[in-house]
Amino acid sequence: MRLTFLGTGTSVGVPTIGCRCKVCTSHDPHDRRLRCSAMVETEQTRIVIDCGPDFREQMLRQEFRKIDALLITHSHYDHVGGMDDVRPFCTFGDINVYSDPVSEKSLRQSLPYCFKEHLYPGVPKISLHTIHPHEELQINELKIVPLRIMHDKLPILGFKIGKLAYITDMKTIPEEELDFLQDIDCLVVNALRFTNAHHSHMLVDEALAFARRTSAKRVFFTHMCHDIGLHEEVNKILPAGTHLAYDGLTVEVDV
């Protein structure tokens, strides 16, 4: 199973418009971060996690093939703002979108033209499916377990797929969710920056402490803002087995 990081940036991306800091003016492509999204693929199956406003640009860089499932962590714009751009993939059939009830309601409100009885020609054909934490989802040969994550006071979803756990926009996690993270090899988790605490996102030290409570041998940080520092410099000081992810990075993970 191959994990591809489509985007590893926070809600405004990196570089940030108008900023002249060393990260935003860096010529290292690892320091350019589109909005947070990822893709999990096997020979038979493609799953996309979140569909932010950079989705079109992200998918132009990928092979054009069927999306078997689009998993939504939550309905904030930086995670669903590219939903209309799934239209080309409707060539392969309806796009099956899986989200919790709160995100499903939000998607119906933000994309009402996709869910009318009589659809305007050319609109994306989206089939919404409601999922809940711990209720196992089977997409072809891949088993997916939704996890409960807290984004400040907003309950959102993380996803366990085989030996991979993908978590973003987390501030805290219910204690019982840790039981689902004791047989993973690879953890993807958000780490906004090193200092200046945020009410709904973890800092690097918080993400490291969380990772140590799982069985993950490999940890990749995502959803990072420019304040985290230069990719090359930060990777040198992170603990062994922990890395800043970057747009386009691919990682092999056991199913």
CSV table of C-alpha atoms in Angstrom, one decimal:
chain,number,residue,atom,x,y,z
A,1,MET,CA,0.0,0.0,0.0
A,2,ARG,CA,1.4,3.4,-1.0
A,3,LEU,CA,0.7,6.6,0.9
A,4,THR,CA,1.2,9.9,-1.1
A,5,PHE,CA,1.1,13.3,0.6
A,6,LEU,CA,-0.9,15.5,-1.8
A,7,GLY,CA,-0.6,18.5,0.5
A,8,THR,CA,1.0,19.1,3.9
A,9,GLY,CA,0.2,22.7,4.6
A,10,THR,CA,-2.1,24.5,7.0
A,11,SER,CA,-5.3,26.3,6.0
A,12,VAL,CA,-3.5,29.2,4.2
A,13,GLY,CA,-0.7,27.1,2.6
A,14,VAL,CA,3.0,27.8,2.4
A,15,PRO,CA,4.2,30.3,1.2
A,16,THR,CA,1.7,32.5,2.9
A,17,ILE,CA,0.5,35.4,0.8
A,18,GLY,CA,2.4,38.6,1.6
A,19,CYS,CA,4.9,36.9,3.9
A,20,ARG,CA,8.7,37.4,3.4
A,21,CYS,CA,10.0,35.0,6.1
A,22,LYS,CA,12.8,32.6,5.3
A,23,VAL,CA,10.3,29.7,4.8
A,24,CYS,CA,7.9,31.6,2.5
A,25,THR,CA,10.9,32.8,0.4
A,26,SER,CA,12.7,29.5,0.4
A,27,HIS,CA,13.7,28.0,-3.0
A,28,ASP,CA,13.6,24.4,-1.5
A,29,PRO,CA,10.4,22.8,-3.0
A,30,HIS,CA,10.0,20.9,0.3
A,31,ASP,CA,9.0,24.2,1.9
A,32,ARG,CA,6.1,24.8,-0.5
A,33,ARG,CA,3.0,23.3,1.0
A,34,LEU,CA,-0.5,23.0,-0.5
A,35,ARG,CA,-3.5,22.5,1.7
A,36,CYS,CA,-3.6,19.2,3.6
A,37,SER,CA,-4.6,16.0,1.8
A,38,ALA,CA,-3.4,12.5,1.2
A,39,MET,CA,-3.9,9.5,-1.1
A,40,VAL,CA,-3.7,5.8,-0.3
A,41,GLU,CA,-3.3,3.4,-3.2
A,42,THR,CA,-2.9,-0.3,-4.1
A,43,GLU,CA,-2.9,-1.8,-7.6
A,44,GLN,CA,-6.7,-2.2,-7.3
A,45,THR,CA,-7.8,0.8,-5.1
A,46,ARG,CA,-7.4,4.5,-4.7
A,47,ILE,CA,-8.6,6.3,-1.6
A,48,VAL,CA,-8.3,10.1,-1.2
A,49,ILE,CA,-8.4,11.7,2.2
A,50,ASP,CA,-9.8,15.3,2.1
A,51,CYS,CA,-10.4,17.4,-0.9
A,52,GLY,CA,-9.2,21.0,-0.2
A,53,PRO,CA,-9.1,24.0,-2.4
A,54,ASP,CA,-5.8,22.8,-4.0
A,55,PHE,CA,-7.3,19.5,-5.1
A,56,ARG,CA,-7.2,20.3,-8.8
A,57,GLU,CA,-3.5,21.2,-8.7
A,58,GLN,CA,-2.7,18.1,-6.6
A,59,MET,CA,-4.4,15.7,-8.9
A,60,LEU,CA,-2.9,17.1,-12.0
A,61,ARG,CA,0.4,15.6,-10.7
A,62,GLN,CA,-1.1,12.1,-10.3
A,63,GLU,CA,-2.1,9.4,-12.7
A,64,PHE,CA,-5.7,9.8,-13.8
A,65,ARG,CA,-7.6,6.8,-12.5
A,66,LYS,CA,-10.7,6.0,-10.5
A,67,ILE,CA,-11.2,7.3,-7.0
A,68,ASP,CA,-12.8,4.4,-5.1
A,69,ALA,CA,-13.5,6.5,-2.0
A,70,LEU,CA,-13.1,10.1,-0.8
A,71,LEU,CA,-12.8,10.2,3.0
A,72,ILE,CA,-13.6,13.5,4.8
A,73,THR,CA,-12.0,14.3,8.1
A,74,HIS,CA,-14.2,17.3,8.6
A,75,SER,CA,-15.9,20.0,6.6
A,76,HIS,CA,-13.7,23.1,7.1
A,77,TYR,CA,-13.0,24.8,3.8
A,78,ASP,CA,-9.3,23.8,3.7
A,79,HIS,CA,-10.4,20.2,3.7
A,80,VAL,CA,-13.4,20.2,1.4
A,81,GLY,CA,-13.1,23.4,-0.7
A,82,GLY,CA,-12.1,21.4,-3.8
A,83,MET,CA,-15.1,19.1,-3.9
A,84,ASP,CA,-16.4,20.5,-7.1
A,85,ASP,CA,-13.1,19.6,-8.8
A,86,VAL,CA,-13.9,15.8,-8.6
A,87,ARG,CA,-15.9,16.2,-11.8
A,88,PRO,CA,-13.3,14.7,-14.1
A,89,PHE,CA,-13.2,11.6,-12.0
A,90,CYS,CA,-17.0,11.1,-12.5
A,91,THR,CA,-15.9,9.6,-15.9
A,92,PHE,CA,-15.4,6.4,-13.8
A,93,GLY,CA,-18.8,6.7,-12.0
A,94,ASP,CA,-20.2,8.4,-9.0
A,95,ILE,CA,-17.7,9.6,-6.4
A,96,ASN,CA,-18.4,7.8,-3.1
A,97,VAL,CA,-17.8,10.3,-0.3
A,98,TYR,CA,-17.6,9.1,3.3
A,99,SER,CA,-18.1,11.5,6.2
A,100,ASP,CA,-19.6,11.9,9.6
A,101,PRO,CA,-23.2,13.3,9.9
A,102,VAL,CA,-22.0,16.9,10.7
A,103,SER,CA,-19.8,17.0,7.6
A,104,GLU,CA,-22.5,15.4,5.4
A,105,LYS,CA,-24.9,18.2,6.4
A,106,SER,CA,-22.3,20.8,5.7
A,107,LEU,CA,-21.5,19.4,2.2
A,108,ARG,CA,-25.2,19.3,1.3
A,109,GLN,CA,-25.5,23.0,2.3
A,110,SER,CA,-22.3,24.1,0.5
A,111,LEU,CA,-22.9,22.1,-2.7
A,112,PRO,CA,-26.7,22.1,-3.0
A,113,TYR,CA,-26.6,21.8,-6.8
A,114,CYS,CA,-25.0,18.3,-6.4
A,115,PHE,CA,-27.9,16.9,-4.5
A,116,LYS,CA,-31.0,18.2,-6.3
A,117,GLU,CA,-33.5,15.7,-7.8
A,118,HIS,CA,-32.8,17.1,-11.3
A,119,LEU,CA,-29.0,17.7,-11.7
A,120,TYR,CA,-27.7,20.5,-13.9
A,121,PRO,CA,-25.6,18.9,-16.6
A,122,GLY,CA,-21.9,18.6,-15.7
A,123,VAL,CA,-22.2,18.9,-12.0
A,124,PRO,CA,-20.1,16.4,-10.0
A,125,LYS,CA,-22.0,13.1,-9.2
A,126,ILE,CA,-21.4,12.6,-5.5
A,127,SER,CA,-22.8,9.8,-3.4
A,128,LEU,CA,-22.7,10.7,0.3
A,129,HIS,CA,-22.2,7.9,2.9
A,130,THR,CA,-22.5,8.5,6.6
A,131,ILE,CA,-19.8,6.8,8.7
A,132,HIS,CA,-19.2,6.7,12.5
A,133,PRO,CA,-16.1,6.1,14.7
A,134,HIS,CA,-15.1,2.5,15.0
A,135,GLU,CA,-17.6,1.2,12.4
A,136,GLU,CA,-15.4,-0.6,10.0
A,137,LEU,CA,-15.6,0.3,6.3
A,138,GLN,CA,-14.5,-2.0,3.5
A,139,ILE,CA,-13.3,-0.4,0.2
A,140,ASN,CA,-12.3,-3.3,-2.1
A,141,GLU,CA,-9.4,-5.0,-0.2
A,142,LEU,CA,-8.8,-2.2,2.2
A,143,LYS,CA,-10.3,-2.1,5.7
A,144,ILE,CA,-10.8,1.4,7.1
A,145,VAL,CA,-11.6,2.2,10.7
A,146,PRO,CA,-12.8,5.8,11.5
A,147,LEU,CA,-11.4,7.3,14.7
A,148,ARG,CA,-12.8,10.0,16.9
A,149,ILE,CA,-10.5,13.1,17.0
A,150,MET,CA,-11.2,16.4,18.7
A,151,HIS,CA,-10.4,19.6,16.8
A,152,ASP,CA,-10.8,21.9,19.8
A,153,LYS,CA,-14.4,21.2,20.7
A,154,LEU,CA,-15.4,19.9,17.2
A,155,PRO,CA,-15.5,16.1,16.9
A,156,ILE,CA,-13.9,15.1,13.6
A,157,LEU,CA,-12.5,11.9,12.1
A,158,GLY,CA,-9.1,10.3,11.7
A,159,PHE,CA,-8.6,7.1,9.7
A,160,LYS,CA,-6.8,3.8,10.3
A,161,ILE,CA,-6.1,1.9,7.1
A,162,GLY,CA,-4.1,-1.2,7.6
A,163,LYS,CA,-0.9,-0.3,9.5
A,164,LEU,CA,-1.4,3.4,8.8
A,165,ALA,CA,-3.2,5.9,10.9
A,166,TYR,CA,-3.9,9.3,9.4
A,167,ILE,CA,-4.8,12.1,11.8
A,168,THR,CA,-5.0,15.8,11.1
A,169,ASP,CA,-6.4,18.9,12.8
A,170,MET,CA,-6.2,17.2,16.2
A,171,LYS,CA,-5.9,19.0,19.5
A,172,THR,CA,-6.9,16.1,21.7
A,173,ILE,CA,-8.0,12.5,21.4
A,174,PRO,CA,-10.4,10.5,23.6
A,175,GLU,CA,-8.4,8.0,25.7
A,176,GLU,CA,-10.2,5.0,24.3
A,177,GLU,CA,-9.0,5.8,20.7
A,178,LEU,CA,-5.5,4.9,21.7
A,179,ASP,CA,-6.5,1.2,21.8
A,180,PHE,CA,-6.9,1.4,18.0
A,181,LEU,CA,-3.3,2.8,17.6
A,182,GLN,CA,-1.3,0.0,19.2
A,183,ASP,CA,-0.8,-2.1,16.0
A,184,ILE,CA,0.2,0.6,13.5
A,185,ASP,CA,3.5,1.0,11.9
A,186,CYS,CA,3.1,4.5,10.3
A,187,LEU,CA,1.4,7.5,11.9
A,188,VAL,CA,0.6,10.7,10.1
A,189,VAL,CA,-0.3,13.5,12.5
A,190,ASN,CA,-0.6,17.3,12.5
A,191,ALA,CA,2.1,19.5,14.0
A,192,LEU,CA,1.4,23.2,13.4
A,193,ARG,CA,4.7,24.7,14.7
A,194,PHE,CA,7.1,24.6,17.7
A,195,THR,CA,5.8,27.5,19.8
A,196,ASN,CA,2.8,29.7,20.4
A,197,ALA,CA,0.0,27.3,21.5
A,198,HIS,CA,-3.0,27.0,19.3
A,199,HIS,CA,-6.5,26.3,20.6
A,200,SER,CA,-7.4,23.6,18.0
A,201,HIS,CA,-4.0,22.3,16.6
A,202,MET,CA,-1.1,20.5,18.3
A,203,LEU,CA,2.4,21.9,18.4
A,204,VAL,CA,5.4,19.7,17.6
A,205,ASP,CA,6.0,18.7,21.3
A,206,GLU,CA,2.3,17.7,21.7
A,207,ALA,CA,2.4,15.7,18.5
A,208,LEU,CA,5.6,13.9,19.6
A,209,ALA,CA,4.1,13.1,23.0
A,210,PHE,CA,1.0,11.7,21.3
A,211,ALA,CA,3.1,9.6,18.8
A,212,ARG,CA,4.9,8.0,21.7
A,213,ARG,CA,1.6,6.7,23.0
A,214,THR,CA,1.1,4.7,19.8
A,215,SER,CA,3.0,1.8,18.3
A,216,ALA,CA,4.1,3.7,15.3
A,217,LYS,CA,7.8,3.3,14.3
A,218,ARG,CA,7.5,5.9,11.6
A,219,VAL,CA,5.9,9.3,12.2
A,220,PHE,CA,5.2,12.0,9.6
A,221,PHE,CA,4.1,15.5,10.5
A,222,THR,CA,1.5,17.3,8.3
A,223,HIS,CA,-0.7,20.3,8.4
A,224,MET,CA,2.3,22.6,9.1
A,225,CYS,CA,2.4,26.4,8.8
A,226,HIS,CA,5.5,28.5,7.8
A,227,ASP,CA,6.3,29.0,11.5
A,228,ILE,CA,7.6,25.4,11.8
A,229,GLY,CA,10.8,26.4,10.1
A,230,LEU,CA,12.8,25.2,7.1
A,231,HIS,CA,12.2,21.6,6.1
A,232,GLU,CA,15.9,20.7,5.9
A,233,GLU,CA,16.8,22.3,9.2
A,234,VAL,CA,13.8,20.9,11.2
A,235,ASN,CA,14.3,17.3,10.0
A,236,LYS,CA,17.8,17.3,11.5
A,237,ILE,CA,16.5,18.0,15.0
A,238,LEU,CA,13.5,15.6,15.1
A,239,PRO,CA,13.8,12.3,16.9
A,240,ALA,CA,14.8,9.2,15.0
A,241,GLY,CA,11.9,7.9,13.0
A,242,THR,CA,10.1,11.2,12.9
A,243,HIS,CA,10.0,13.4,9.8
A,244,LEU,CA,8.3,16.4,8.3
A,245,ALA,CA,6.3,15.2,5.4
A,246,TYR,CA,6.3,17.2,2.2
A,247,ASP,CA,4.1,17.5,-0.9
A,248,GLY,CA,4.7,14.5,-3.2
A,249,LEU,CA,6.3,12.3,-0.6
A,250,THR,CA,5.4,8.6,-1.0
A,251,VAL,CA,5.6,6.0,1.7
A,252,GLU,CA,5.1,2.3,1.6
A,253,VAL,CA,2.9,0.9,4.4
A,254,ASP,CA,1.7,-2.7,5.1
A,255,VAL,CA,-2.0,-3.4,4.6
